[in-house]
XYZ file of C-alpha atoms in Angstrom:
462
model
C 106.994 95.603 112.539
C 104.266 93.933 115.186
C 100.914 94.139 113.999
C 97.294 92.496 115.443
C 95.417 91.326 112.889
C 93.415 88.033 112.192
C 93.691 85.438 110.150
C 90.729 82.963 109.182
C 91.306 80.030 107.395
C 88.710 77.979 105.081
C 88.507 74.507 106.823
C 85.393 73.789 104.717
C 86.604 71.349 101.616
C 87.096 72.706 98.550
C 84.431 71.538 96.365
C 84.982 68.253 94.182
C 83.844 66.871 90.705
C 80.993 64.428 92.090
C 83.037 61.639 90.455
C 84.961 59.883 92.572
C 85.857 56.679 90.766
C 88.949 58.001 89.189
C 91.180 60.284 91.925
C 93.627 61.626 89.287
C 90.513 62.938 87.253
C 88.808 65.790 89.688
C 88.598 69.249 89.492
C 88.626 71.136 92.360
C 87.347 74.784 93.534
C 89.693 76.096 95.830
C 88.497 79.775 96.479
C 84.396 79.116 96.658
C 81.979 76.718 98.429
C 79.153 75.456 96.445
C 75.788 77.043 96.749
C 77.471 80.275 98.276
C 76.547 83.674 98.000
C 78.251 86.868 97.053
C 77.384 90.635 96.932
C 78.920 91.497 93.392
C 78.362 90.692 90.459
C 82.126 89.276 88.443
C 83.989 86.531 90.868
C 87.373 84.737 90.363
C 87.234 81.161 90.224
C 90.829 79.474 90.767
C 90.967 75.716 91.298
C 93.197 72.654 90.078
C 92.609 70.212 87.424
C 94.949 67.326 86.072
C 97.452 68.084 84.027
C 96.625 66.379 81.444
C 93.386 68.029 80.625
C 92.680 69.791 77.607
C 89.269 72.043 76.290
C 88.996 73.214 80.551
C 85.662 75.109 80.108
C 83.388 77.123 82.442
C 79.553 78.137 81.461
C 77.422 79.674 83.315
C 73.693 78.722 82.414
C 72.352 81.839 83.827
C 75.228 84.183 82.915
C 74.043 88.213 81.620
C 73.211 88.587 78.021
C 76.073 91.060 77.802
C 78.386 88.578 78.776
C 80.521 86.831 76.671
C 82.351 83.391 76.757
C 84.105 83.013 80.204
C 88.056 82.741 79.684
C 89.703 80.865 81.717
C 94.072 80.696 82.399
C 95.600 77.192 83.388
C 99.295 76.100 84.207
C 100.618 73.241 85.717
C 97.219 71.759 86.966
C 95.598 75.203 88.284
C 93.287 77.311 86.544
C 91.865 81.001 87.238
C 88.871 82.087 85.354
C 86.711 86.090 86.255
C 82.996 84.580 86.096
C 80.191 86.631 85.489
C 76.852 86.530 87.357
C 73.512 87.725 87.335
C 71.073 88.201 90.360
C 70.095 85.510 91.833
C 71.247 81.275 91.187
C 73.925 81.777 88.682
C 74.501 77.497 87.804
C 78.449 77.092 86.861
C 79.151 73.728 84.367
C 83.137 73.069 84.363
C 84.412 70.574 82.264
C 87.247 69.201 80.390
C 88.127 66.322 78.137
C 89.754 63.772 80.819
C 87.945 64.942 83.972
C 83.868 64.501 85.580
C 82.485 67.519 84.877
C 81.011 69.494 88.095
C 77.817 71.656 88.264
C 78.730 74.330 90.798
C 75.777 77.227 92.147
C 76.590 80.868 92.981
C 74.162 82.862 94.221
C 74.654 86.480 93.779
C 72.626 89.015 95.726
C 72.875 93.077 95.352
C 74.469 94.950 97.846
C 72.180 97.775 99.470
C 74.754 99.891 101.184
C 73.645 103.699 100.466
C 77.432 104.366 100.166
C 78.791 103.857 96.344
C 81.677 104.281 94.472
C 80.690 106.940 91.460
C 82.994 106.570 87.760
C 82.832 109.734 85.693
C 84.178 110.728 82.353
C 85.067 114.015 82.398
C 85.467 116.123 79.247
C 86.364 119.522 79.024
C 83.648 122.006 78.172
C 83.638 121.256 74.609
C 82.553 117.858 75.407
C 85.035 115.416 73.393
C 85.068 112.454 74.852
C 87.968 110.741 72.895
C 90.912 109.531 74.838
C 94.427 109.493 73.408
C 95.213 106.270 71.282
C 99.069 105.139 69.466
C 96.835 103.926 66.691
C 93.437 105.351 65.060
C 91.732 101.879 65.002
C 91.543 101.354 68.825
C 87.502 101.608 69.827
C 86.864 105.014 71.887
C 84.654 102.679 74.204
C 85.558 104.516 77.244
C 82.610 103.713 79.164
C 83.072 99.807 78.700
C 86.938 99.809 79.505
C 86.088 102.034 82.535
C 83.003 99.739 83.515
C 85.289 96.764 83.003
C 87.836 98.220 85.309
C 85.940 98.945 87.942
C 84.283 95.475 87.893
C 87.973 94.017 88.243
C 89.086 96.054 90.774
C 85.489 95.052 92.729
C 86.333 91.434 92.456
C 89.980 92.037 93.249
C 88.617 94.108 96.559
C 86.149 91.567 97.687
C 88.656 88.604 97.157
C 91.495 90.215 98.803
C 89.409 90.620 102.118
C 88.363 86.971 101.436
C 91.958 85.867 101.953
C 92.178 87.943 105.023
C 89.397 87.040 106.827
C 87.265 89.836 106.599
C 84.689 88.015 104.382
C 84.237 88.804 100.603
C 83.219 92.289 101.478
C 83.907 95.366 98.682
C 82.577 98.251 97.659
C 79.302 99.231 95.568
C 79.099 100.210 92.264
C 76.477 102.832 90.883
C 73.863 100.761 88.308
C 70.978 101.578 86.342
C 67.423 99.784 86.640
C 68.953 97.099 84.160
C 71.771 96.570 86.498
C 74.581 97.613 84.646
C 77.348 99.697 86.066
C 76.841 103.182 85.363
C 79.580 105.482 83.732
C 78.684 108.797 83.819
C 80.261 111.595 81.654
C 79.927 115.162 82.474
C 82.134 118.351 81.042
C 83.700 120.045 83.060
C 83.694 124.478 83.690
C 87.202 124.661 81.952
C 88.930 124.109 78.145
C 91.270 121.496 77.590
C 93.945 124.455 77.653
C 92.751 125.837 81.020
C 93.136 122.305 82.862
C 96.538 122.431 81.287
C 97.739 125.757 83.111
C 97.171 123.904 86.187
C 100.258 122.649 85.664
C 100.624 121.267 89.100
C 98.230 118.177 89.838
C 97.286 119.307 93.724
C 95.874 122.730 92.038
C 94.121 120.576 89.465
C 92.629 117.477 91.933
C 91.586 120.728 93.979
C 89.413 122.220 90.813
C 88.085 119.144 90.197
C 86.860 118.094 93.632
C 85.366 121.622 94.109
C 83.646 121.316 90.967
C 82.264 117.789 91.662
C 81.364 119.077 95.514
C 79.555 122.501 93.502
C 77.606 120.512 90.471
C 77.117 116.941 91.089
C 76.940 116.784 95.362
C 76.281 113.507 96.821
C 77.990 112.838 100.571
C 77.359 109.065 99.502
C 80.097 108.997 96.671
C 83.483 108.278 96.341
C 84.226 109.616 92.700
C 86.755 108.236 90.035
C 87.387 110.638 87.608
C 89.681 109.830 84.187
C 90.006 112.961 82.522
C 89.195 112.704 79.157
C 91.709 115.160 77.717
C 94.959 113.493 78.948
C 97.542 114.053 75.945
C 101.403 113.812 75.385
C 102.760 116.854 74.187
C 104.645 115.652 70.843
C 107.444 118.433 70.721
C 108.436 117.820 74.562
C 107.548 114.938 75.178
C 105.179 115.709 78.225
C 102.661 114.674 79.687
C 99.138 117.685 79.891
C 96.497 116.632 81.996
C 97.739 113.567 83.691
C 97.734 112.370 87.125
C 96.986 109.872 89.413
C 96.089 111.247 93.131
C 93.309 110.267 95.407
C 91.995 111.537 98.525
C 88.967 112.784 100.895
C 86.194 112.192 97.978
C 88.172 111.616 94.999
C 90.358 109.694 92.945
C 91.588 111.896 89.656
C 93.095 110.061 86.648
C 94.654 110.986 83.533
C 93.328 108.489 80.366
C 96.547 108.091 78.778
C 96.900 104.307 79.451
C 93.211 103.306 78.746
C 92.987 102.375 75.495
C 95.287 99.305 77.126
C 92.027 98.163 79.147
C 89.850 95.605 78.670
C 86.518 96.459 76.820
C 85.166 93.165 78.824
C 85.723 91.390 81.497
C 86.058 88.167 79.051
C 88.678 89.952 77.246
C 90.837 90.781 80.626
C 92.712 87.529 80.935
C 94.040 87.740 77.160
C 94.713 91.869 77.709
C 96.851 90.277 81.008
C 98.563 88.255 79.093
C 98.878 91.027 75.570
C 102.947 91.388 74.557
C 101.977 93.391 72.291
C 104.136 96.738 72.735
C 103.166 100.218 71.650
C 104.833 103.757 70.453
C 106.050 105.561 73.596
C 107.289 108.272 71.715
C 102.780 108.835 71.026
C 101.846 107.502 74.299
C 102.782 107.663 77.549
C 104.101 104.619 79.346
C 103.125 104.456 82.392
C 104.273 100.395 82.710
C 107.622 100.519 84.878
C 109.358 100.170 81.662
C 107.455 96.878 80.074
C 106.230 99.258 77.270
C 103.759 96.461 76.450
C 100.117 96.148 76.910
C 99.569 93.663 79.495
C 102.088 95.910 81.813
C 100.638 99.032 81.135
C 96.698 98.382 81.795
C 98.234 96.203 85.111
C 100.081 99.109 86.125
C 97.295 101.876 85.332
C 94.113 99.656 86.764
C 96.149 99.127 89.698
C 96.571 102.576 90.170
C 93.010 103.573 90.232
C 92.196 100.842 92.703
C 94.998 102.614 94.573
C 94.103 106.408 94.261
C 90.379 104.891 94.939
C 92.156 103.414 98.665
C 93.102 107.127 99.028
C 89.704 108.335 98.569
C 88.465 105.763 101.087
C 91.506 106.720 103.561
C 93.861 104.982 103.238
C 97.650 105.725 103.345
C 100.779 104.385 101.874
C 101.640 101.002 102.991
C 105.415 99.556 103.282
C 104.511 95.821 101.611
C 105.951 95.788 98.277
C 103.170 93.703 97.141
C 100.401 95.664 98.455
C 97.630 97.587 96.675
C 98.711 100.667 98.403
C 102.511 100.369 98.216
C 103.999 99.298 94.766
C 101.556 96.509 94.490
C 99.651 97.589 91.970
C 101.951 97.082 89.288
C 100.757 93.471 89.562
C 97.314 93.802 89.650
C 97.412 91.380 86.432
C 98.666 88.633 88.653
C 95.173 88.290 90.398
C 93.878 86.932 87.047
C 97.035 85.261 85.560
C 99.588 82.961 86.490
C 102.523 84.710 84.763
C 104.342 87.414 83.907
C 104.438 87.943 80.127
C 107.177 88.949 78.180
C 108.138 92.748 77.239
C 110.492 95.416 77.022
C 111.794 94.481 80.818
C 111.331 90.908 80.307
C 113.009 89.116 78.314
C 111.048 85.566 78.736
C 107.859 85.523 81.004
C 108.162 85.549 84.542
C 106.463 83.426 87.027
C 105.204 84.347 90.442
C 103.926 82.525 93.569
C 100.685 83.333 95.277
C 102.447 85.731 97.906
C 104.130 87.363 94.954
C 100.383 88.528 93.722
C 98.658 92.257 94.938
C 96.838 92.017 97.894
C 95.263 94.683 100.477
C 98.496 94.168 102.967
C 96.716 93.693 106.455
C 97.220 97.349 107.727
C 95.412 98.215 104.702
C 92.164 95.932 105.016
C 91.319 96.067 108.752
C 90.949 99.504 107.685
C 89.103 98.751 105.106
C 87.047 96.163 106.791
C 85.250 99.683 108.962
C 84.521 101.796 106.341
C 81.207 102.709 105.713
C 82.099 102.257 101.730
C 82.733 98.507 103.006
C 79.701 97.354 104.343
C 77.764 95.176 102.279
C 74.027 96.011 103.155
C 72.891 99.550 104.937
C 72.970 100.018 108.653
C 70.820 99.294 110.750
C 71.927 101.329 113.764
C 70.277 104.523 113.292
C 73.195 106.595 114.723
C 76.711 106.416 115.845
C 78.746 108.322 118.630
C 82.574 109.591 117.512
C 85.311 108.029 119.136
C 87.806 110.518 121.513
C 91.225 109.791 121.731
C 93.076 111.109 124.865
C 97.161 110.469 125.054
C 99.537 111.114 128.077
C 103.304 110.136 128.219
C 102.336 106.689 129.368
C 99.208 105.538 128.129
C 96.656 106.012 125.420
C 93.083 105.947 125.851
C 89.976 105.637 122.970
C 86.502 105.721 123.693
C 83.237 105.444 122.017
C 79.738 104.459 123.265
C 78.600 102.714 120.350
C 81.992 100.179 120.315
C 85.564 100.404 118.783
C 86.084 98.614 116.023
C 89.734 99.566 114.816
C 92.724 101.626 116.207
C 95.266 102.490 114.022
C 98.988 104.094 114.592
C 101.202 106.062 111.796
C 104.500 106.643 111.837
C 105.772 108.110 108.327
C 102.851 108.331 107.197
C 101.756 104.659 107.103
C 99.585 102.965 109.231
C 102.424 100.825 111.069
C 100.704 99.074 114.152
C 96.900 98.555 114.745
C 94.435 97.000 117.338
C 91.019 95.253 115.553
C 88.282 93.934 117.178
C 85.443 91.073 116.647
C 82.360 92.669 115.344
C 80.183 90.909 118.447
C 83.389 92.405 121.239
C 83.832 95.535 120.614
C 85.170 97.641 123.524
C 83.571 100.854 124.361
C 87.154 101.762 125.947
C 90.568 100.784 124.967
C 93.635 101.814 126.993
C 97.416 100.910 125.487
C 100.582 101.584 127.010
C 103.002 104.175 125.289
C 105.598 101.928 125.493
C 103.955 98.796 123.785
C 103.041 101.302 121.019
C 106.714 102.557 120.753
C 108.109 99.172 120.719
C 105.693 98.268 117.935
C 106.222 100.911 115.422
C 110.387 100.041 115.664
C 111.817 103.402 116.705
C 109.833 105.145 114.141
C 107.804 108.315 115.717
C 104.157 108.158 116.681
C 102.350 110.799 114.079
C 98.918 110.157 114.309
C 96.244 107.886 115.804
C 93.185 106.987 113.938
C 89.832 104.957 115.465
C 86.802 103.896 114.054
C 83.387 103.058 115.722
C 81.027 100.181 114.663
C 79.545 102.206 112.707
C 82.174 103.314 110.596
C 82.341 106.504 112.169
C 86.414 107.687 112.351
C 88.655 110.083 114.642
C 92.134 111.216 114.291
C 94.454 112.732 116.987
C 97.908 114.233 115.609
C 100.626 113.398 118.092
């Protein structure tokens, strides 16, 4: 499979503890540059330290009230740790017995891109909010292990492009004047029962995105919706009100998984790394068979970042590790350095860094055009529509206002693309049938997609 796609590698050096009079006792930041600035508001910090260290902390002088201690995951001289910022300087202290400490600044500035990613709560019309539980003393905190999720899966986003070149670009999340993400939770026109008789999930994603489009209409919104009502049926074992399908505006979740999820985003590294295993005959387990906690809320987050891709447009992707293949069964590997153990396995598994989810590369030049994407609002107050014109011999896009991506499916993936630098894009772009065929491996042209500068897409069915 031939794909055109760039890489950009950090040449800047990773920042140092400002002690140099002992080599073997530095920490380094691998991922961030001092004094940098990002456009979200929970960041992964991964480094390496000596081996020998021991009480590794990070502190963040300026961190949100809300937040609570920063937990950070080492092995074998690296460390990963989710930080949490607040507008503006955020001042980092890391330190460890053994090691010159280091004062690193992050700067974190709001994103002002009209475009937003919405979470909802949706009841049925009586209103109960309670999600299904294996045990009666788990919290029914839905809003913060929804908030919490959404925050990872932000970070995750904005990291992922990092690593790809495309910048530490993600999407926005809805937050009140306090700046905290919002969760909203609104009932929906049906019982409990009624959502049931859906029976199949297309019928049901179909009610709910005509009742989001009829009640609560915003053209700027993506919309997650976990459905509050998710059960397992205790005489057959079935599931009633579960799903997980995304498209055009909306991703639509069952809840059955989140009383797995973090309730904070200083509790995600220890609910990564939770053995603890559950009843599956009470609740379904949606973990590829690890039946513990750290599987199932890696599986299930993963899968809402995933149906969320769908909502933005993207299709299935063949990498096993990506976000939008199979990948998101090890969305606990952004924040972790190993597998723990559970039903599947036996002792805990480790993984190298291109054995971690990712947005494969098909997947975020996409991304990288979507008006969900952009950090800040546009400044171009219009944008013409690309046209797409194919022959047996060539194929031709156009588009006043600049191509930014071309993209070619075959089985419904995008298999090939063409990307362009934001200051070169092409008005016109002509490719040979033949370069195209040879590209996609003998698999049949379906569709072509292109997007303009301004995030404006075409399609053309082949």
């Amino acid at each position: 499979m031939a794909f055109t796609f760039i890489f950009v590698l950090n040449c800047n050096q990773p920042a140092e503890s400002a002690d140099h009079s002992n080599d073997s006792a530095k920490l380094v930041v691998e991922n961030h540059e001092p004094n940098s600035t990002v456009r979200y508001s929970v960041i992964l910090l991964r480094g390496t330290l000596p081996t020998q260290t021991s009480d590794f902390k990070i502190i963040n002088a300026n961190a949100p009230a809300s937040a609570g201690t920063t937990k950070v995951v080492t092995r074998d001289g690296n460390f990963k740790a989710l930080v949490e910022l607040s507008p503006g300087r955020n001042e980092l202290q890391l330190s460890g017995t053994g090691i010159a400490s280091l004062t690193f600044p992050i700067h974190y500035t709001l994103q002002t891109n009209p475009q937003y990613i919405r979470l909802v709560w949706m009841t049925d019309k009586g209103g109960d909010t309670n999600f299904a539980t294996p045990t009666d003393d788990v919290a029914q905190n839905y809003e913060a292990r929804l908030r919490t999720a959404a925050l990872l899966m932000q970070s995750f986003t904005a990291e992922r492009m990092h690593e790809l070149g495309y910048g530490r670009r993600t999407f926005r999340l809805e937050r009140d004047e306090a700046g905290e993400v919002i969760v909203h939770t609104w009932k929906g026109p049906l019982s409990r029962e009624e959502y049931y008789a859906l029976g199949d999930c297309n019928r049901w994603w179909h009610r709910v995105r005509q009742w989001i489009d009829q009640d609560h209409t915003d053209a700027a919104a993506k919309n997650v919706v976990l459905a509050a009502y998710t059960r397992k049926d205790p005489t057959t074992g079935r599931m009633k009100g579960h799903t997980a399908l995304g498209g055009a505006n909306l991703g639509l979740f069952g809840s059955a998984s989140v009383f797995s999820w973090p309730q904070s985003i200083s509790q995600a590294a220890n609910v990564f790394q939770n053995e603890t295993q559950y009843d599956t005959s009470k609740i379904h387990d949606d973990s590829v068979s690890h039946s513990a906690i750290w599987g199932l809320a890696s599986t299930t987050i993963g899968a809402t970042l995933h149906e969320t891709g769908h909502a933005l447009g993207l299709p299935h992707c063949p990498d096993r590790f990506g976000i939008m293949s199979r990948g998101f069964d090890h969305f606990n590997r952004f924040a972790t350095f190993q597998d723990p153990r559970s039903r599947r396995n036996r002792n805990p598994v480790d993984f190298n860094r291109d054995q971690e989810a990712y947005f494969a590369p098909e997947s975020a030049s996409y991304l990288r055009w979507s008006p969900w994407m952009q950090l800040d609002a546009s400044e171009t107050a219009s944008s013409t529509r690309p046209t797409i014109e194919v022959n047996d011999s060539t194929i031709q896009v156009h588009c006043e206002s600049g191509i930014g991506w071309i993209g070619f499916h075959a089985k419904d993936q995008i298999r090939a693309f063409r990307e362009f630098a934001p200051g070169e894009l092409p008005t016109t772009v002509t490719l040979k049938r033949d370069e195209i065929d040879a590209e996609l491996k003998g698999m049949k042209l379906q569709q072509i997609r292109a997007i303009s500068s301004d995030g404006v897409e075409s399609g053309k069915r082949i």
